[in-house]
Backbone as a ProteinNet text record, in pm:
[ID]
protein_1_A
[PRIMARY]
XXXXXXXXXXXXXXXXXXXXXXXXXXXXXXXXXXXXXXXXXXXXXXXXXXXXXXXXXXXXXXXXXXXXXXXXXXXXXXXXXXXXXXXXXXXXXXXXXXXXXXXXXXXXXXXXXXXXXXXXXXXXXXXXXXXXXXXXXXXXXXXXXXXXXXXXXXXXXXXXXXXXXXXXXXXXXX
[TERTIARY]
83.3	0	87.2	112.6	165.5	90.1	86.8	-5.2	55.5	-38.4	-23.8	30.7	191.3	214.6	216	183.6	147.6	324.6	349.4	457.6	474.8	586.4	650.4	657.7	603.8	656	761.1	807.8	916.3	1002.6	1041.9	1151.1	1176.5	1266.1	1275.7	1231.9	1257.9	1223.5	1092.1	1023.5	870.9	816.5	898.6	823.1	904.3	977	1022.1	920.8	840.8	773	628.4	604.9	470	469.5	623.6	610.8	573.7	678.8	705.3	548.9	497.4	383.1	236.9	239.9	131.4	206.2	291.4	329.5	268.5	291	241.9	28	29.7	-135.5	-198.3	-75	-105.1	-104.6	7.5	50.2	-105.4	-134.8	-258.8	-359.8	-348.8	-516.1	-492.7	-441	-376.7	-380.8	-352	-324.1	-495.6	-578.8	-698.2	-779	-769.8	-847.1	-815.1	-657.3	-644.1	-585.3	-515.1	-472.1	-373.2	-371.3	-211.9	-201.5	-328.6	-317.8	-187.6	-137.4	-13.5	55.6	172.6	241.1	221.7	145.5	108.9	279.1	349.2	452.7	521.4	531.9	559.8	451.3	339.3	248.1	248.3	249.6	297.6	398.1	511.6	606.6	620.9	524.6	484.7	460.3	346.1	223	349.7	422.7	518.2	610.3	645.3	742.5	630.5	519.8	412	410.6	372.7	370.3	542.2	604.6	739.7	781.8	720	699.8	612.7	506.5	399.5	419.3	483.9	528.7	495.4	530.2	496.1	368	283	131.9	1.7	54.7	5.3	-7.4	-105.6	-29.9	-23.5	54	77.1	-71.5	-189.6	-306.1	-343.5	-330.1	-412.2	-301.8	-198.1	-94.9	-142.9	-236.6	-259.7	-389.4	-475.2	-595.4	-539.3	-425.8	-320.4	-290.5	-230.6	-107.2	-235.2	-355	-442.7	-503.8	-564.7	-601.3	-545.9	-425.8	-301.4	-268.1	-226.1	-233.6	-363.2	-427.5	-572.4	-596.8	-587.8	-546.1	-454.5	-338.8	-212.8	-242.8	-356	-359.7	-456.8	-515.2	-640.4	-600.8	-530.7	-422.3	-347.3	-323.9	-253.8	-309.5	-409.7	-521.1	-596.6	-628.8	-685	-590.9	-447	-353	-295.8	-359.4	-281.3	-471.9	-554.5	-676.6	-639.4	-615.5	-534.2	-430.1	-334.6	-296.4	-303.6	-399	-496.8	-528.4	-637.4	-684.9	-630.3	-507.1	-429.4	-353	-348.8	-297.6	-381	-516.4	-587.7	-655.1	-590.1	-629.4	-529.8	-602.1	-487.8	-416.1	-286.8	-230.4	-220.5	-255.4	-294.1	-168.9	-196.6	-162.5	-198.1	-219.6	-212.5	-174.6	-139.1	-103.3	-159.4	-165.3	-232.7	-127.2	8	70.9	80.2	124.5	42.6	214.5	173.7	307.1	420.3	379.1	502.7	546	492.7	544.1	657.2	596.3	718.1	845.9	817.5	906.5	1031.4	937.7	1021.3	1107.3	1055.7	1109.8	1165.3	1242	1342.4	1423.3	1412.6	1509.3	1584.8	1514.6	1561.8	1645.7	1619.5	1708.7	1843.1	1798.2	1983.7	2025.9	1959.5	2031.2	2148.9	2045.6	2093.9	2209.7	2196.8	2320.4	2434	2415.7	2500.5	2622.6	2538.4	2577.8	2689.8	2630.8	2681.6	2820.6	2813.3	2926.5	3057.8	2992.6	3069	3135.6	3077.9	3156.5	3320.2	3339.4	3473.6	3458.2	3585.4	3570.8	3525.6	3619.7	3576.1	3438.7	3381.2	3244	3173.5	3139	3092.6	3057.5	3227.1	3190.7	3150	3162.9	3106	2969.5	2941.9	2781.8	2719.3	2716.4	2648.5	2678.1	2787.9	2775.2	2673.1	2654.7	2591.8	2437	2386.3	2245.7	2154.9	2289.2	2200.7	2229.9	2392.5	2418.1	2297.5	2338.1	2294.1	2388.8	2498.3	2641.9	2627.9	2678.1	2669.5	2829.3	2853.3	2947.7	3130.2	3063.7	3195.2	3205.8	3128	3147.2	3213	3200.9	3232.7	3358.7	3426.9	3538.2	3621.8	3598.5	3665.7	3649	3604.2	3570.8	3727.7	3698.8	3806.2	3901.6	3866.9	4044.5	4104.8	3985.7	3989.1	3937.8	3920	3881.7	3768.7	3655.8	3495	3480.9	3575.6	3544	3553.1	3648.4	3651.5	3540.7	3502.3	3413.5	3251.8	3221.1	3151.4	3147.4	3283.5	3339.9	3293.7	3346.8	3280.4	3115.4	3097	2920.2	2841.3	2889.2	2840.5	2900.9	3022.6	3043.1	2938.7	2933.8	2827.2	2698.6	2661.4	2508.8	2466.4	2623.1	2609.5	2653.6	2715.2	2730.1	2553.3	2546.6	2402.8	2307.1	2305.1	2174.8	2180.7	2284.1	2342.7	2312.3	2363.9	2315.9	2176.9	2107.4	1996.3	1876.2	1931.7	1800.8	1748.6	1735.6	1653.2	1501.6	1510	1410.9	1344.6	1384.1	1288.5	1125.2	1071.5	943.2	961.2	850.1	795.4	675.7
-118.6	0	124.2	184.7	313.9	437.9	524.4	632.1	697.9	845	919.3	1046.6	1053.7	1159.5	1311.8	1409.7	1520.7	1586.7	1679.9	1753.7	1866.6	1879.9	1978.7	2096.5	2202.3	2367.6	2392.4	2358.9	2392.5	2350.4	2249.6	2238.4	2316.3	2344	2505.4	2451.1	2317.4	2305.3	2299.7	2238.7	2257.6	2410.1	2475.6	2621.8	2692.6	2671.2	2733.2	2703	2580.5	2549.2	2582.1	2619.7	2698.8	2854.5	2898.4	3077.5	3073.9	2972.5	3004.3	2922	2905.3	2844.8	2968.4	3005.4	3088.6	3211.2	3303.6	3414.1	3499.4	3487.9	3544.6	3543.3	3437.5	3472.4	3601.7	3560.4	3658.3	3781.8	3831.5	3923.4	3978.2	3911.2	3995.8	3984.6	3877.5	3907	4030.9	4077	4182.2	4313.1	4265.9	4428.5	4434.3	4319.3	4332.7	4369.2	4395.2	4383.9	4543.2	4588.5	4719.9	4830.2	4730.4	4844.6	4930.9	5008.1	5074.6	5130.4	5116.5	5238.7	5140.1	5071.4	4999.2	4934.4	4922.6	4845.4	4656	4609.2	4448	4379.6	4417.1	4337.8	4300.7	4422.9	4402.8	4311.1	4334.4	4262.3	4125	4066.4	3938	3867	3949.6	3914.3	3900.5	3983.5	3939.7	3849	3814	3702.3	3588.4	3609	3394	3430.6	3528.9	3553.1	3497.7	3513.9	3497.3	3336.6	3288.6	3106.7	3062	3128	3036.9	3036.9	3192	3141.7	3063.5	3013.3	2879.9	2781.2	2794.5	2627.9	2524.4	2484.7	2376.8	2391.3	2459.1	2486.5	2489	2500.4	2483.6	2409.7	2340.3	2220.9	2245.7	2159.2	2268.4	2223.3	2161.5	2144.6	2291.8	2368.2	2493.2	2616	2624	2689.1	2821.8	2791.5	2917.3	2946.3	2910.7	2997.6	3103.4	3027.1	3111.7	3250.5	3174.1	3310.1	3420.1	3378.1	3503.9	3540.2	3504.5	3525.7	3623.3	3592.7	3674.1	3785.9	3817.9	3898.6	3981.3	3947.3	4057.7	4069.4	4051.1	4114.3	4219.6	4208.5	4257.6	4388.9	4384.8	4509.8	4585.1	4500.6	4573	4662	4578.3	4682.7	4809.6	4776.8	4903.8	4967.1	4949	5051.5	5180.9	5077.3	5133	5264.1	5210.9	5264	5395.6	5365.6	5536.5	5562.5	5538.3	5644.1	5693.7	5661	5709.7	5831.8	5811.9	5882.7	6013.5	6000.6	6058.8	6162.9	6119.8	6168.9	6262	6248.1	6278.5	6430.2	6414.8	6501	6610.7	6539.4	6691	6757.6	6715.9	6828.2	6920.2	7049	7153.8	7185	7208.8	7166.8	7286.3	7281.4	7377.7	7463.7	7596.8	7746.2	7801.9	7849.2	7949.1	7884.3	7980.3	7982.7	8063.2	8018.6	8139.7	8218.6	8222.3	8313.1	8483.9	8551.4	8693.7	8742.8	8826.8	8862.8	8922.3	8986.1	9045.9	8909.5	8844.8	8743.9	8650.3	8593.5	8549.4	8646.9	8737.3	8885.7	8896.8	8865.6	8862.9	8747.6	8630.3	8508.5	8479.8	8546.6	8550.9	8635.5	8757	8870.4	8810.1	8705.5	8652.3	8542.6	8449.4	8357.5	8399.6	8529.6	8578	8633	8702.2	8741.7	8639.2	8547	8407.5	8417.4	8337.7	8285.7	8393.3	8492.4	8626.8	8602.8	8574.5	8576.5	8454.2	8359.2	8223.5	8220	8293.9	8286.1	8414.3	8514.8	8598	8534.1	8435.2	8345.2	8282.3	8258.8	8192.6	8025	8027	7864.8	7761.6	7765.1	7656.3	7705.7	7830.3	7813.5	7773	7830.4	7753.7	7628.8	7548.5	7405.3	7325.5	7419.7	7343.6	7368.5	7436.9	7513.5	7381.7	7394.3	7325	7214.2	7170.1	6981.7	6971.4	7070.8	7058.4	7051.7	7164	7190.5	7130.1	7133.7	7084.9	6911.6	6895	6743.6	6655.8	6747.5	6647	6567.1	6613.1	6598.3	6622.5	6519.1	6528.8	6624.3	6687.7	6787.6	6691.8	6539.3	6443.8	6376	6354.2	6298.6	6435.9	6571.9	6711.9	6675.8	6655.7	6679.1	6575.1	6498.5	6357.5	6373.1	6418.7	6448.5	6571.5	6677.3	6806.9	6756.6	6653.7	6676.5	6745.9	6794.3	6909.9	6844.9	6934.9	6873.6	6896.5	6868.7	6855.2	7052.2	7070	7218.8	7317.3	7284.3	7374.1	7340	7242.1	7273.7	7345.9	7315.9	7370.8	7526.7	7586.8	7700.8	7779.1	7719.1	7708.9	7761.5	7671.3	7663.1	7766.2	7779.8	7880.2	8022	8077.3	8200	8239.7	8087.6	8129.5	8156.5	8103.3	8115.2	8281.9	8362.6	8478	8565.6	8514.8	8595.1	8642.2	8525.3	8466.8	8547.3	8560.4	8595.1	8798.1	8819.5	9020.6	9041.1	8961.3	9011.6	8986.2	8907.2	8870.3	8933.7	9025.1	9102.9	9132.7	9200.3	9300.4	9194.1	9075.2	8986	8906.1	8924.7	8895.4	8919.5	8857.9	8858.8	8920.3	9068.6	9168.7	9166.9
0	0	0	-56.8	-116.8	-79.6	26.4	2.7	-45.9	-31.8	-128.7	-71.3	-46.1	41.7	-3.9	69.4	-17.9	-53.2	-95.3	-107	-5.8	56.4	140	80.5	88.3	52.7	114.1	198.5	285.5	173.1	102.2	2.5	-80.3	-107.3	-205.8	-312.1	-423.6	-507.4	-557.3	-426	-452.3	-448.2	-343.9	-333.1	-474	-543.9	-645.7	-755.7	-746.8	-859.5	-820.8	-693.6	-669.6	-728.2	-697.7	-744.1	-843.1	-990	-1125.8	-1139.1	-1092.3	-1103.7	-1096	-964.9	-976.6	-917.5	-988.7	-933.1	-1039.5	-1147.4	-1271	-1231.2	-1207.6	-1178.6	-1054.1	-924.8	-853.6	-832.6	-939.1	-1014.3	-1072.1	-1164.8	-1239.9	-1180.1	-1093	-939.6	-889.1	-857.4	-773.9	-887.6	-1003.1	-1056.1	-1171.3	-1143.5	-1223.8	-1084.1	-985.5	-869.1	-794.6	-817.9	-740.6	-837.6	-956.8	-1072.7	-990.5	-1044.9	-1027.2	-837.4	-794.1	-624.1	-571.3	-576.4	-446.1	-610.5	-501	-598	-577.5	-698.7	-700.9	-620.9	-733.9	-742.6	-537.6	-541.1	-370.1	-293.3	-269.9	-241.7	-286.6	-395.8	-434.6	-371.3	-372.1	-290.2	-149	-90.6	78.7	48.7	16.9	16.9	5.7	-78	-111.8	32.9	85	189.3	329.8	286.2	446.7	416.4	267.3	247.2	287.5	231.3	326.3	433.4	524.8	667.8	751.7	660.3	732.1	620.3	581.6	499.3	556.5	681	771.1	789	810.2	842.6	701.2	570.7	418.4	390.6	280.7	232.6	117.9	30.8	-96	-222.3	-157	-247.5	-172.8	-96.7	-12.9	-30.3	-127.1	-141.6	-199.8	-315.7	-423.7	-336.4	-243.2	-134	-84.8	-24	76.8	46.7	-96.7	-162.7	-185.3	-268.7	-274.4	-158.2	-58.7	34.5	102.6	127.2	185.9	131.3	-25.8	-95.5	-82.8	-74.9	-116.2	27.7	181.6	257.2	287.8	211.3	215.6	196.4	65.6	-54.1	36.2	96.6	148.8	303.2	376	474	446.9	291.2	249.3	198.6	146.5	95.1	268.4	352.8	473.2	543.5	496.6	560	486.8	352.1	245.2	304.5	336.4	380.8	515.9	606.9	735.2	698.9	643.3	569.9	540.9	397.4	336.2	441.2	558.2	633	684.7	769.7	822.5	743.2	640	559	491.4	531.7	492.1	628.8	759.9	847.5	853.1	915.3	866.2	1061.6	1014.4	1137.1	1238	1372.4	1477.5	1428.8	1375.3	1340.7	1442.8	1576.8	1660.2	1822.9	1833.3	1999.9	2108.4	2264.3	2305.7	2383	2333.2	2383.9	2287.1	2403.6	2316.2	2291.5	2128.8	2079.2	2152.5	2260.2	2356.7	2453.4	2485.9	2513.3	2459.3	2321.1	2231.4	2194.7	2221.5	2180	2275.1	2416.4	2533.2	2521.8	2485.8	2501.7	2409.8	2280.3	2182	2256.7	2343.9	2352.6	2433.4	2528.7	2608.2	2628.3	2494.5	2478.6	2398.7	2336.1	2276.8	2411.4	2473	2600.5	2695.4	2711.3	2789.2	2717.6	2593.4	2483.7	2504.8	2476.7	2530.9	2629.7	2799.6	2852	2896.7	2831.1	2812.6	2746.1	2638.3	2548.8	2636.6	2698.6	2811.9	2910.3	2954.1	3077.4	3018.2	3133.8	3080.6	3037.2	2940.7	2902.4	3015.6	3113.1	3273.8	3276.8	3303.3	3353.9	3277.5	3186.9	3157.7	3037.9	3033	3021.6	3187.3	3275	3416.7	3438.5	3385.1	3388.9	3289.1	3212.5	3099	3053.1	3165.9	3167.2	3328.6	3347.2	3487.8	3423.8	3389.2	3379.6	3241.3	3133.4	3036	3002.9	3081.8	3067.3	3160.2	3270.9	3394.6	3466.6	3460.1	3508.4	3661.1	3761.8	3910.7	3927.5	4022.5	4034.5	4044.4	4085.4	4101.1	3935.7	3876.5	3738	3655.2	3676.8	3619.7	3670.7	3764.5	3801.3	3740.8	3727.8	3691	3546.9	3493.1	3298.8	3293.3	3395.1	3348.9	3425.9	3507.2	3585.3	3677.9	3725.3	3869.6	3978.6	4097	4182	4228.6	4285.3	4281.8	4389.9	4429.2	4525.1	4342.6	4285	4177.5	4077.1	4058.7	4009.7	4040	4191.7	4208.2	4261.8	4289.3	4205.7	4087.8	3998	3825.2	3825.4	3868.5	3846.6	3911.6	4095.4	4128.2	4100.9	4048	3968.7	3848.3	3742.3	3636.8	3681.1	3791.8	3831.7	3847	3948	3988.4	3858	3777.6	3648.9	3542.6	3544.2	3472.3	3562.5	3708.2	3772.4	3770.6	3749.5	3720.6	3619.7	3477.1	3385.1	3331.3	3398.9	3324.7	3436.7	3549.9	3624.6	3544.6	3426.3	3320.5	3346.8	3344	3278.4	3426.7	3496.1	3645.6	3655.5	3720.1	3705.1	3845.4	3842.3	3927.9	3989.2
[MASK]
++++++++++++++++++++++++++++++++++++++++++++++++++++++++++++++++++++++++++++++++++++++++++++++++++++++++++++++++++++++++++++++++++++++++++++++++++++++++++++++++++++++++++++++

Protein backbone atom coordinates (compact mmCIF):
# COMPACT_ATOMS: atom_id res chain seq x y z
CA UNK A 1 0.00 0.00 0.00
CA UNK A 2 1.65 3.14 -1.17
CA UNK A 3 -0.05 6.32 0.03
CA UNK A 4 -0.24 9.19 -1.29
CA UNK A 5 2.15 11.59 0.42
CA UNK A 6 1.48 15.21 -0.18
CA UNK A 7 4.58 17.54 -1.07
CA UNK A 8 6.50 19.79 1.40
CA UNK A 9 6.56 23.68 0.53
CA UNK A 10 9.16 23.93 2.85
CA UNK A 11 11.51 22.38 0.02
CA UNK A 12 12.76 25.05 -2.06
CA UNK A 13 12.24 23.05 -5.07
CA UNK A 14 8.71 22.58 -4.52
CA UNK A 15 8.23 26.22 -3.33
CA UNK A 16 10.22 27.33 -6.46
CA UNK A 17 7.73 25.49 -8.59
CA UNK A 18 4.70 26.99 -6.70
CA UNK A 19 6.11 30.78 -7.44
CA UNK A 20 7.05 30.04 -11.26
CA UNK A 21 3.83 28.45 -11.04
CA UNK A 22 1.31 30.89 -9.77
CA UNK A 23 3.29 34.14 -9.33
CA UNK A 24 2.42 35.45 -12.71
CA UNK A 25 -1.36 34.72 -11.79
CA UNK A 26 -1.05 36.58 -8.54
CA UNK A 27 0.50 39.23 -10.14
CA UNK A 28 -2.59 39.96 -12.40
CA UNK A 29 -5.16 39.07 -9.40
CA UNK A 30 -3.77 41.82 -7.74
CA UNK A 31 -3.24 44.29 -10.56
CA UNK A 32 -6.98 43.33 -12.24
CA UNK A 33 -8.47 43.84 -8.69
CA UNK A 34 -6.44 47.20 -7.41
CA UNK A 35 -4.72 48.45 -10.73
CA UNK A 36 -2.12 50.75 -10.27
CA UNK A 37 -3.18 52.39 -6.24
CA UNK A 38 -0.14 49.99 -4.46
CA UNK A 39 2.41 48.45 -5.98
CA UNK A 40 1.09 44.48 -7.01
CA UNK A 41 4.53 43.38 -7.43
CA UNK A 42 5.60 44.03 -3.70
CA UNK A 43 2.48 42.62 -2.42
CA UNK A 44 2.98 39.38 -4.35
CA UNK A 45 6.07 39.14 -2.90
CA UNK A 46 4.85 39.40 0.79
CA UNK A 47 2.23 37.02 0.17
CA UNK A 48 5.18 33.94 -1.12
CA UNK A 49 7.42 35.53 1.89
CA UNK A 50 4.12 34.97 4.47
CA UNK A 51 3.70 31.07 2.47
CA UNK A 52 7.40 30.37 3.26
CA UNK A 53 7.00 31.42 6.68
CA UNK A 54 4.00 28.80 7.32
CA UNK A 55 5.29 26.28 4.99
CA UNK A 56 4.96 23.77 7.71
CA UNK A 57 1.32 24.87 8.43
CA UNK A 58 0.05 24.84 4.18
CA UNK A 59 -0.30 22.21 2.33
CA UNK A 60 0.77 22.68 -0.96
CA UNK A 61 -3.06 21.45 -2.47
CA UNK A 62 -4.12 24.93 -0.13
CA UNK A 63 -0.95 26.89 -1.42
CA UNK A 64 -2.60 29.17 -4.24
CA UNK A 65 -5.95 29.98 -1.34
CA UNK A 66 -3.20 31.12 0.77
CA UNK A 67 -1.07 33.10 -1.63
CA UNK A 68 -4.43 35.04 -2.74
CA UNK A 69 -6.01 35.26 0.35
CA UNK A 70 -3.01 36.74 1.86
CA UNK A 71 -2.34 38.99 -0.96
CA UNK A 72 -5.72 40.58 -1.16
CA UNK A 73 -5.46 41.14 2.57
CA UNK A 74 -2.13 42.58 2.16
CA UNK A 75 -3.60 45.10 -0.54
CA UNK A 76 -6.40 45.73 1.49
CA UNK A 77 -4.22 46.83 4.74
CA UNK A 78 -2.54 49.04 2.49
CA UNK A 79 -5.21 50.52 0.95
CA UNK A 80 -6.85 51.33 4.73
CA UNK A 81 -3.53 52.64 5.60
CA UNK A 82 -2.81 55.36 2.45
CA UNK A 83 -6.77 56.44 3.81
CA UNK A 84 -5.34 57.10 7.35
CA UNK A 85 -2.96 58.83 5.70
CA UNK A 86 -4.97 60.59 3.36
CA UNK A 87 -6.85 61.69 6.33
CA UNK A 88 -4.29 62.79 8.22
CA UNK A 89 -2.98 65.01 5.59
CA UNK A 90 -5.88 66.91 4.92
CA UNK A 91 -6.29 68.28 8.48
CA UNK A 92 -4.88 71.54 8.66
CA UNK A 93 -2.30 71.67 11.37
CA UNK A 94 -2.94 73.78 14.77
CA UNK A 95 -1.62 77.46 13.41
CA UNK A 96 -2.13 79.49 16.60
CA UNK A 97 -1.03 79.83 20.00
CA UNK A 98 -2.33 81.40 23.06
CA UNK A 99 0.71 83.13 23.84
CA UNK A 100 0.43 86.94 23.16
CA UNK A 101 3.07 88.63 20.79
CA UNK A 102 5.03 90.46 23.57
CA UNK A 103 5.44 87.44 25.13
CA UNK A 104 7.18 85.49 22.31
CA UNK A 105 9.06 88.86 21.80
CA UNK A 106 10.21 88.63 25.33
CA UNK A 107 11.10 85.08 25.02
CA UNK A 108 13.42 85.51 21.82
CA UNK A 109 15.09 88.70 23.53
CA UNK A 110 15.62 86.52 26.08
CA UNK A 111 17.09 83.57 24.79
CA UNK A 112 19.84 85.78 22.77
CA UNK A 113 20.31 87.42 26.01
CA UNK A 114 20.94 84.08 27.89
CA UNK A 115 23.20 82.86 24.84
CA UNK A 116 25.01 86.27 25.31
CA UNK A 117 25.78 85.76 28.52
CA UNK A 118 26.82 82.24 28.13
CA UNK A 119 29.27 82.86 25.49
CA UNK A 120 30.69 85.98 28.12
CA UNK A 121 31.56 83.45 30.77
CA UNK A 122 34.74 81.93 30.81
CA UNK A 123 35.71 78.65 29.02
CA UNK A 124 35.76 76.56 32.74
CA UNK A 125 32.44 78.13 33.54
CA UNK A 126 30.93 77.54 31.58
CA UNK A 127 31.91 74.05 30.22
CA UNK A 128 31.06 73.44 34.17
CA UNK A 129 27.82 75.13 33.89
CA UNK A 130 26.48 73.25 30.99
CA UNK A 131 27.75 69.82 31.67
CA UNK A 132 25.92 70.58 34.88
CA UNK A 133 22.46 71.91 33.80
CA UNK A 134 22.01 70.85 30.36
CA UNK A 135 24.18 67.44 30.67
CA UNK A 136 22.94 66.47 33.95
CA UNK A 137 26.42 65.98 35.08
CA UNK A 138 26.70 65.29 39.11
CA UNK A 139 29.48 67.88 40.34
CA UNK A 140 31.95 64.44 41.01
CA UNK A 141 31.47 62.99 37.38
CA UNK A 142 32.33 67.12 36.20
CA UNK A 143 35.38 66.79 38.01
CA UNK A 144 36.66 63.57 36.91
CA UNK A 145 35.71 64.48 32.99
CA UNK A 146 38.06 68.07 33.49
CA UNK A 147 40.44 66.76 35.85
CA UNK A 148 39.89 69.10 38.70
CA UNK A 149 38.82 68.74 41.82
CA UNK A 150 34.95 68.55 42.82
CA UNK A 151 35.44 72.19 45.25
CA UNK A 152 36.52 73.74 41.77
CA UNK A 153 34.13 72.74 40.10
CA UNK A 154 31.51 73.71 42.08
CA UNK A 155 33.40 77.01 42.06
CA UNK A 156 32.80 77.09 38.25
CA UNK A 157 29.20 76.63 38.47
CA UNK A 158 28.41 78.80 41.28
CA UNK A 159 30.43 82.00 39.69
CA UNK A 160 28.27 81.30 36.37
CA UNK A 161 25.09 81.15 38.32
CA UNK A 162 26.09 84.78 39.88
CA UNK A 163 27.30 85.95 36.49
CA UNK A 164 24.03 84.67 34.72
CA UNK A 165 21.75 85.95 37.72
CA UNK A 166 23.43 90.21 37.21
CA UNK A 167 23.16 90.12 33.85
CA UNK A 168 19.96 88.70 33.25
CA UNK A 169 18.01 91.03 36.25
CA UNK A 170 16.53 93.00 33.20
CA UNK A 171 14.11 89.86 32.78
CA UNK A 172 12.89 88.95 36.46
CA UNK A 173 9.43 88.59 37.05
CA UNK A 174 7.95 91.69 39.28
Amino acid sequence: MSKNIPEDICKESVFERVYNSLGQDLHNFLYYKFGSQINVDDKAQEAFIKLWDNCKTVHLSKAKSFLFTVANNLVLNELKHQKVVLKHQQESPKNYTYETPEFILEKEQFAKRYQNVLESLTEEQRVAFLLSKVEGKTHKEIAQMLNITQKVVEYRIYSAFNILKDKLEAFRKK
